[in-house]
PDB file of N, CA and C in Angstrom:
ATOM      1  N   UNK C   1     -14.915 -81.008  21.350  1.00 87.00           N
ATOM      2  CA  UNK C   1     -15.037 -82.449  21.449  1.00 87.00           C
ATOM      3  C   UNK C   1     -15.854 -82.950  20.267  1.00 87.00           C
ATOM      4  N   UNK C   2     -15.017 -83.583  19.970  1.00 93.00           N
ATOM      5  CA  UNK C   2     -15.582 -84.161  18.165  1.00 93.00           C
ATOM      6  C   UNK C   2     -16.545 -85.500  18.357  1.00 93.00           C
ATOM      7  N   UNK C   3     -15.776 -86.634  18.996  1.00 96.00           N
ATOM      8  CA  UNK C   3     -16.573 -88.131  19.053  1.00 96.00           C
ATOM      9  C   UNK C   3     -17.478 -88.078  19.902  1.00 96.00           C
ATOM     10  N   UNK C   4     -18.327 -88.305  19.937  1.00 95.00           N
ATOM     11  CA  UNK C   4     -19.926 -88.167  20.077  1.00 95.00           C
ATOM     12  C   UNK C   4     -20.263 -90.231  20.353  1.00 95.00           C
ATOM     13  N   UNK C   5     -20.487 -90.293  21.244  1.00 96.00           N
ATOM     14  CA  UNK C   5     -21.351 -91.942  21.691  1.00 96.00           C
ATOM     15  C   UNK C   5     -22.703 -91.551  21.684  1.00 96.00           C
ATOM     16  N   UNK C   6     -23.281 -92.283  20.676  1.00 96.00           N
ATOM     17  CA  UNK C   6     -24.728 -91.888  20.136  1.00 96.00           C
ATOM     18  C   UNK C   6     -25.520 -93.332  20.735  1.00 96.00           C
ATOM     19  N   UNK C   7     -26.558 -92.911  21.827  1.00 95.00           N
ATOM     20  CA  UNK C   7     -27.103 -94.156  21.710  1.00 95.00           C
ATOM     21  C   UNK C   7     -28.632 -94.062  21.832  1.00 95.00           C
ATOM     22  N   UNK C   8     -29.008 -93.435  21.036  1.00 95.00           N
ATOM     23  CA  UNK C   8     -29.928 -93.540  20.078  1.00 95.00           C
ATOM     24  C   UNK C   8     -30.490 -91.719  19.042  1.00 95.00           C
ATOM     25  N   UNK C   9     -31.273 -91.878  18.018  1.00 96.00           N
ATOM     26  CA  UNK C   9     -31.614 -91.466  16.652  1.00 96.00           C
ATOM     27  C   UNK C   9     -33.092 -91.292  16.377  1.00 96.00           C
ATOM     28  N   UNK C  10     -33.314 -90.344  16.553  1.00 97.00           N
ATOM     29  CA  UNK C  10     -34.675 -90.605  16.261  1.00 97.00           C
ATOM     30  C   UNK C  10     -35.127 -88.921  15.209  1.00 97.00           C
ATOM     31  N   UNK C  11     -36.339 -89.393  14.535  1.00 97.00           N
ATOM     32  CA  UNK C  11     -36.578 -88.561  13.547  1.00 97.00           C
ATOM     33  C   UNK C  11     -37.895 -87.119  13.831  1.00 97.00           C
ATOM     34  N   UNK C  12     -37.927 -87.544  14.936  1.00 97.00           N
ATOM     35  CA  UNK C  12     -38.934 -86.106  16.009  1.00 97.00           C
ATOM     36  C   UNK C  12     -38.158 -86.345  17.209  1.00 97.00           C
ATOM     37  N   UNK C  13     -38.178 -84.535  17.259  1.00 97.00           N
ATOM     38  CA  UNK C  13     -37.516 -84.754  19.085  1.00 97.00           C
ATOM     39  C   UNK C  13     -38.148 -84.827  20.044  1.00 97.00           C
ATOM     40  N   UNK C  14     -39.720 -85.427  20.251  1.00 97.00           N
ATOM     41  CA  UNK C  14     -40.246 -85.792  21.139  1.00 97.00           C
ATOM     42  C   UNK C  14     -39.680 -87.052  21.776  1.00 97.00           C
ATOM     43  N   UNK C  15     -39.468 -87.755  20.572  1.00 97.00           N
ATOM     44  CA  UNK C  15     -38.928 -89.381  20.201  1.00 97.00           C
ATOM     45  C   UNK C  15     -37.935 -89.147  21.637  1.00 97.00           C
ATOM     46  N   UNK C  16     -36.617 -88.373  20.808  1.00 95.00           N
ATOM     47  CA  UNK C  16     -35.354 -88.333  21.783  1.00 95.00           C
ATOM     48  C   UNK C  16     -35.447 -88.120  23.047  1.00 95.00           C
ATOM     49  N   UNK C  17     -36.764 -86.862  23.201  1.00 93.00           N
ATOM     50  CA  UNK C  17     -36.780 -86.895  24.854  1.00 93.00           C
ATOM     51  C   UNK C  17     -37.380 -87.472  25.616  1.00 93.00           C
ATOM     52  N   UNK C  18     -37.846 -88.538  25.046  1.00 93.00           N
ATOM     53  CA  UNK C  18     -39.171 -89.083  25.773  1.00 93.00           C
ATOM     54  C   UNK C  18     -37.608 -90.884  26.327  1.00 93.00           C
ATOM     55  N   UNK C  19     -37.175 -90.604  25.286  1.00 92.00           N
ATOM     56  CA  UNK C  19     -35.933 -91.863  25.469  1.00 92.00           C
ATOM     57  C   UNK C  19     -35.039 -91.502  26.482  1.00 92.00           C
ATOM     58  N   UNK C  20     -34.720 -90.242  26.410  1.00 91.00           N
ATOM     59  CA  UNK C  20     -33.841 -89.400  27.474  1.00 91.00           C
ATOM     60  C   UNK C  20     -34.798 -89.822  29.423  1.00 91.00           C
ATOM     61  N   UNK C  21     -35.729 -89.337  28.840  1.00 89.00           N
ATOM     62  CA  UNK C  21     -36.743 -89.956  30.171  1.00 89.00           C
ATOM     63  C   UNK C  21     -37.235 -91.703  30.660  1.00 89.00           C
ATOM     64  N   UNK C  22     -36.724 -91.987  29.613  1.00 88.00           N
ATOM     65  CA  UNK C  22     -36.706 -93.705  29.900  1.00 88.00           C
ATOM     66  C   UNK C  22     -35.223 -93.589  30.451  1.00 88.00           C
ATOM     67  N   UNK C  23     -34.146 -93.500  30.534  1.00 84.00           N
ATOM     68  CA  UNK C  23     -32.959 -93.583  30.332  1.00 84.00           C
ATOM     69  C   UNK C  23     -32.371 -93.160  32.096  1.00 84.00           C
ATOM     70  N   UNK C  24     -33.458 -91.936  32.469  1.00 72.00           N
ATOM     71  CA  UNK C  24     -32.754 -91.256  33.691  1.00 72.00           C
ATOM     72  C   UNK C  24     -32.989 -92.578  34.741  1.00 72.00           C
ATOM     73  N   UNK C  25     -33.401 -93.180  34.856  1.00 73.00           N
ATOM     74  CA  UNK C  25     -33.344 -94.413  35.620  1.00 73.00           C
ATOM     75  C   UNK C  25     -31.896 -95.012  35.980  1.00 73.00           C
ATOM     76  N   UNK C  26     -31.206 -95.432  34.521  1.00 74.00           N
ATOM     77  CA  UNK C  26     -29.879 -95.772  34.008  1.00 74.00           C
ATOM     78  C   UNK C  26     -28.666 -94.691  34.423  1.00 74.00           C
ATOM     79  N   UNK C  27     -29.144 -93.847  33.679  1.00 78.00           N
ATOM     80  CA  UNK C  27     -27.579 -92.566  32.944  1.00 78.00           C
ATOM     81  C   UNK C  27     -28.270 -91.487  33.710  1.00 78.00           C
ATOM     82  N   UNK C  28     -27.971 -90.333  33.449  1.00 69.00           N
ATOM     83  CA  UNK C  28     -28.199 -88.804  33.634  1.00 69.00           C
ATOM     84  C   UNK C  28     -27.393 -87.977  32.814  1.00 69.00           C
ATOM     85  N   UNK C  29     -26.359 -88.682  31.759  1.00 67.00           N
ATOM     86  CA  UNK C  29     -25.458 -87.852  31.245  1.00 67.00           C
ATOM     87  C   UNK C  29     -25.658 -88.047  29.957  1.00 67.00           C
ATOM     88  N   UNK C  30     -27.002 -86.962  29.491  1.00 84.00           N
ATOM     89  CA  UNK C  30     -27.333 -87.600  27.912  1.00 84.00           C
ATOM     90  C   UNK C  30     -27.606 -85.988  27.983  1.00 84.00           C
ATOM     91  N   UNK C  31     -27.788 -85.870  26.032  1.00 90.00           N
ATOM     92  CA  UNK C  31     -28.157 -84.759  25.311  1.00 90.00           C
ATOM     93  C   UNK C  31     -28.391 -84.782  24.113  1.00 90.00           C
ATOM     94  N   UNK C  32     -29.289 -84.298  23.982  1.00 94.00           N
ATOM     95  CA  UNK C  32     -29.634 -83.907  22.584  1.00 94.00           C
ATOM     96  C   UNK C  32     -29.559 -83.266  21.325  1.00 94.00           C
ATOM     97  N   UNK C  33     -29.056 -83.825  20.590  1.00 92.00           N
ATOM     98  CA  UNK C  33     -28.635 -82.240  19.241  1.00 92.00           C
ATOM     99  C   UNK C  33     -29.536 -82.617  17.633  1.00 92.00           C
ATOM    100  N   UNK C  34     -29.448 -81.950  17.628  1.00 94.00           N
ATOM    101  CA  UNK C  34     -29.756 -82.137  15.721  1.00 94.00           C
ATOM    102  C   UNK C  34     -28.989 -82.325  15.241  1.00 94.00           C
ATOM    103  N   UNK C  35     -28.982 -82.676  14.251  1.00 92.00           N
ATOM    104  CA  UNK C  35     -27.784 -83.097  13.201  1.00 92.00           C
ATOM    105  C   UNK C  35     -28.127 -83.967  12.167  1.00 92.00           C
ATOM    106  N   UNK C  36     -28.252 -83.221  11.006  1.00 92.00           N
ATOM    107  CA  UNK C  36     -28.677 -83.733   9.906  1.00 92.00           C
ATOM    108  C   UNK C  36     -29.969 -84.252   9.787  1.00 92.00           C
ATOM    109  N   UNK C  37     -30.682 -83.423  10.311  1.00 95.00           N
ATOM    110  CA  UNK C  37     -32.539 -83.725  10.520  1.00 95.00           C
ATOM    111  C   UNK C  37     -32.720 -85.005  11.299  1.00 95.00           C
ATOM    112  N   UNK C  38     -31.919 -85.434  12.466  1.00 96.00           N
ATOM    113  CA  UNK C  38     -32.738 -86.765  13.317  1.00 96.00           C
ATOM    114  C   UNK C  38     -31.737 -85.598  14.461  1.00 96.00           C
ATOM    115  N   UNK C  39     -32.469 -86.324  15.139  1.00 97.00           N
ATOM    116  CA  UNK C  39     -32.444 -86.160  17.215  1.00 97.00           C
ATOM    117  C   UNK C  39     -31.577 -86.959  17.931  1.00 97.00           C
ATOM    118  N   UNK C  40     -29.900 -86.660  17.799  1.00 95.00           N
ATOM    119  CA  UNK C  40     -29.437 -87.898  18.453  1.00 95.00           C
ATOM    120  C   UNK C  40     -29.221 -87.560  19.964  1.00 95.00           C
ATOM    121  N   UNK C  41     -29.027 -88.685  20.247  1.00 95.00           N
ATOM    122  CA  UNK C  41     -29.698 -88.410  22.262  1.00 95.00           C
ATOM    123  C   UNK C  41     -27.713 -89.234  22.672  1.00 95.00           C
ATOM    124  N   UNK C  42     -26.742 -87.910  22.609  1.00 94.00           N
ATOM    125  CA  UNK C  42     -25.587 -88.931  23.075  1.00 94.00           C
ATOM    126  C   UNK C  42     -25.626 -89.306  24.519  1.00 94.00           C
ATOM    127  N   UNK C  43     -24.421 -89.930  25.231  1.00 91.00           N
ATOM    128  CA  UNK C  43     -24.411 -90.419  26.115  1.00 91.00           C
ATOM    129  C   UNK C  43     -23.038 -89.103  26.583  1.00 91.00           C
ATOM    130  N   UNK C  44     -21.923 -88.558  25.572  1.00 91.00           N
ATOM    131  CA  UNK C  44     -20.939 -88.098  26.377  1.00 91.00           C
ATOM    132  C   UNK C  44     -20.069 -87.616  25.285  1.00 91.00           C
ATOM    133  N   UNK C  45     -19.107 -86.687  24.907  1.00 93.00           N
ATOM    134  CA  UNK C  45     -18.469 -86.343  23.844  1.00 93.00           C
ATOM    135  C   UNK C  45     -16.853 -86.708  24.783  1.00 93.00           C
ATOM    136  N   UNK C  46     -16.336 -86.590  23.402  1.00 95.00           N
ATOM    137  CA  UNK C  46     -14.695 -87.114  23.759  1.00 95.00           C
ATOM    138  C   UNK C  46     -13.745 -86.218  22.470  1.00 95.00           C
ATOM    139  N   UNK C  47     -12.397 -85.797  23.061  1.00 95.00           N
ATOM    140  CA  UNK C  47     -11.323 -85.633  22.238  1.00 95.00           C
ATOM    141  C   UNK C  47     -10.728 -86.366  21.297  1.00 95.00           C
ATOM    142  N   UNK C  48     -11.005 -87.535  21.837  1.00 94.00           N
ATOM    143  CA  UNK C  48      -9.999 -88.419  21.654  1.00 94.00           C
ATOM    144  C   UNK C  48     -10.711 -89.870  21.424  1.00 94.00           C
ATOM    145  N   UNK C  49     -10.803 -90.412  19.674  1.00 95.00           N
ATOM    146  CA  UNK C  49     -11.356 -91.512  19.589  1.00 95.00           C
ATOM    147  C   UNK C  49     -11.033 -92.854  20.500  1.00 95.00           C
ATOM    148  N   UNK C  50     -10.076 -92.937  21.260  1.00 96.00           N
ATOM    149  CA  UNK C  50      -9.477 -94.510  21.771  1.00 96.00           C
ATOM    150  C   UNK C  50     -10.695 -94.237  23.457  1.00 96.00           C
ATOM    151  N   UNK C  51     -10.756 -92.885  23.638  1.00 96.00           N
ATOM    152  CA  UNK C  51     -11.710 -92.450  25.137  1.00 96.00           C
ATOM    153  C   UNK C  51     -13.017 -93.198  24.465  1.00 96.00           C
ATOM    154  N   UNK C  52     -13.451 -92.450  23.169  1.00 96.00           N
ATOM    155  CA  UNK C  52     -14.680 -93.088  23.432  1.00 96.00           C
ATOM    156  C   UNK C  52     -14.971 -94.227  22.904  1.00 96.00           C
ATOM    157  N   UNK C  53     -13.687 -94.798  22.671  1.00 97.00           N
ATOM    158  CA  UNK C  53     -13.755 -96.552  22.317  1.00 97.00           C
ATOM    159  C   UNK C  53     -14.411 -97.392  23.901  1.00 97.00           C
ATOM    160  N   UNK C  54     -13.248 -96.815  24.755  1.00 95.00           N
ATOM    161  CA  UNK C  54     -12.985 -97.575  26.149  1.00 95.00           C
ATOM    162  C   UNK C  54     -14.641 -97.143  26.667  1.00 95.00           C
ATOM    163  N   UNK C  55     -15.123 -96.198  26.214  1.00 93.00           N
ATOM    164  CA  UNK C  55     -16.331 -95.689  27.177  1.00 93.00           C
ATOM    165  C   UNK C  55     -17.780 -96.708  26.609  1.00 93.00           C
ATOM    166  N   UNK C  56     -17.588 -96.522  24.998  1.00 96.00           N
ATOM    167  CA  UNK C  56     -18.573 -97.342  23.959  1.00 96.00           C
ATOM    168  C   UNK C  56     -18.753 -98.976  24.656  1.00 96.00           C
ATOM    169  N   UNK C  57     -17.545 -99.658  25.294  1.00 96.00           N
ATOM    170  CA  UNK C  57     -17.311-100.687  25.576  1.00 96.00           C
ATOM    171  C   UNK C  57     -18.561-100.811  26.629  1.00 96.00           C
ATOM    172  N   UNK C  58     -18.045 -99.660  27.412  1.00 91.00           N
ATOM    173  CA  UNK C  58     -18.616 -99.993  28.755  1.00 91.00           C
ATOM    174  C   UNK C  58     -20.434 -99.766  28.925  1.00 91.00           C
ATOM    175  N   UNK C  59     -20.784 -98.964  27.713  1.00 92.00           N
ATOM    176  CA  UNK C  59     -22.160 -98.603  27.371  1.00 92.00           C
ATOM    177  C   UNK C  59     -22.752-100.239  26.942  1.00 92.00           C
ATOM    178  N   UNK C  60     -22.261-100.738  25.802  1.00 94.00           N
ATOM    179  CA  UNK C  60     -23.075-101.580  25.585  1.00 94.00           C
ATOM    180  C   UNK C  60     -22.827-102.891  26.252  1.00 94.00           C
ATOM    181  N   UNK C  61     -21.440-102.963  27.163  1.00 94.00           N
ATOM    182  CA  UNK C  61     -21.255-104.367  27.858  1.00 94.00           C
ATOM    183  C   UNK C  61     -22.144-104.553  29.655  1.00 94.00           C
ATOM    184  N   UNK C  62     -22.249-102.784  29.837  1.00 89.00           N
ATOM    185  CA  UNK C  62     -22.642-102.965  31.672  1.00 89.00           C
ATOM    186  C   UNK C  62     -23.927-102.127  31.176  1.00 89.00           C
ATOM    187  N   UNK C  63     -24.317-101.112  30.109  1.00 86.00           N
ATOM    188  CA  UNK C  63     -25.977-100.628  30.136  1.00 86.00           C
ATOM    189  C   UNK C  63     -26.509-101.172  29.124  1.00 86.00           C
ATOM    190  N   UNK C  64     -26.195-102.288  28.484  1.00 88.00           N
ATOM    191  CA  UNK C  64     -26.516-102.972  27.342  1.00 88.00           C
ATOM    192  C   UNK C  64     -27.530-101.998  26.400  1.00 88.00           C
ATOM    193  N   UNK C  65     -26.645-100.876  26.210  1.00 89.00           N
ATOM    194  CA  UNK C  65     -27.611-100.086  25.348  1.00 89.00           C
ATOM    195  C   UNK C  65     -26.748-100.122  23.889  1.00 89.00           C
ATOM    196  N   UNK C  66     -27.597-100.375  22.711  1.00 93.00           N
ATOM    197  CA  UNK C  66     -27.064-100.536  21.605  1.00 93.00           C
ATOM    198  C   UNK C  66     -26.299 -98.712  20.753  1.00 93.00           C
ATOM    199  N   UNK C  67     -25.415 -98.520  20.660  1.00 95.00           N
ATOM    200  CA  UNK C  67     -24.793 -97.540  20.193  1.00 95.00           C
ATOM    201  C   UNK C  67     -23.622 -97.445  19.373  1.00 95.00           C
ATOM    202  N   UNK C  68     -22.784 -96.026  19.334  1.00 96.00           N
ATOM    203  CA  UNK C  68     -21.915 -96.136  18.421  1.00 96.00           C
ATOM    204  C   UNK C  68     -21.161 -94.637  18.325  1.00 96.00           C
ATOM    205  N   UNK C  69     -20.202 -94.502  17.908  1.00 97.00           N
ATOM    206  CA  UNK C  69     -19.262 -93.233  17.970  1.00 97.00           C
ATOM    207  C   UNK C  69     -19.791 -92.273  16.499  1.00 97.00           C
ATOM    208  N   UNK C  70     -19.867 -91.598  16.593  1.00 95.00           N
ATOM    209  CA  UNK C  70     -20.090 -90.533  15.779  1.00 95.00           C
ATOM    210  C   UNK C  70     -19.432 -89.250  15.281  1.00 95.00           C
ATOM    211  N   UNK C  71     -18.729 -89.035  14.211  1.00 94.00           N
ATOM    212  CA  UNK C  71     -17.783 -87.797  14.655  1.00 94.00           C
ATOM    213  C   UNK C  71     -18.542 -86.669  14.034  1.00 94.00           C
ATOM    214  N   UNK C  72     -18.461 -85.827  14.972  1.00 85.00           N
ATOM    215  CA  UNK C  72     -19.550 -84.196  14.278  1.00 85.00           C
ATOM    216  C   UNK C  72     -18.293 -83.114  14.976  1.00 85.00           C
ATOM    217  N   UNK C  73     -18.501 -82.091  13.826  1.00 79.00           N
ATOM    218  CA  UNK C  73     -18.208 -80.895  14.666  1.00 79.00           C
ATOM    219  C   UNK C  73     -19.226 -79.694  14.654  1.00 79.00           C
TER     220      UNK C  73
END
């Protein structure tokens, strides 16, 4: 799974998990990776860019969390 919904970046991974712990309130379906020296904290990986279009929608329209698709392998 390539597309990656990133919703949020941070440059220590205390940063990311401490956001991950603000968050479990909201979500429960987050993780953390490195990638390219910052901490991104996604929300969910996808096959298929149009999935994590429809999903991106629903992140920032019903958890008004600011984010964005990311492709990593």
């Amino acid at each position: 799974k390539y597309y990656h919904i990133i919703i949020g970046s941070f440059e220590q991974e205390n940063y990311a998990i401490a956001f991950v712990d603000q968050l479990d309130q909201k979500i429960d379906a987050t993780q953390v990776t490195e990638y390219n020296g910052f901490y991104r904290v996604s929300y969910n990986s996808y096959n298929d860019s149009d999935e994590a279009e429809i999903e991106l929608d629903y992140i920032r329209n019903t958890l008004n969390l600011k984010s964005w698709i990311a492709y990593m392998r």
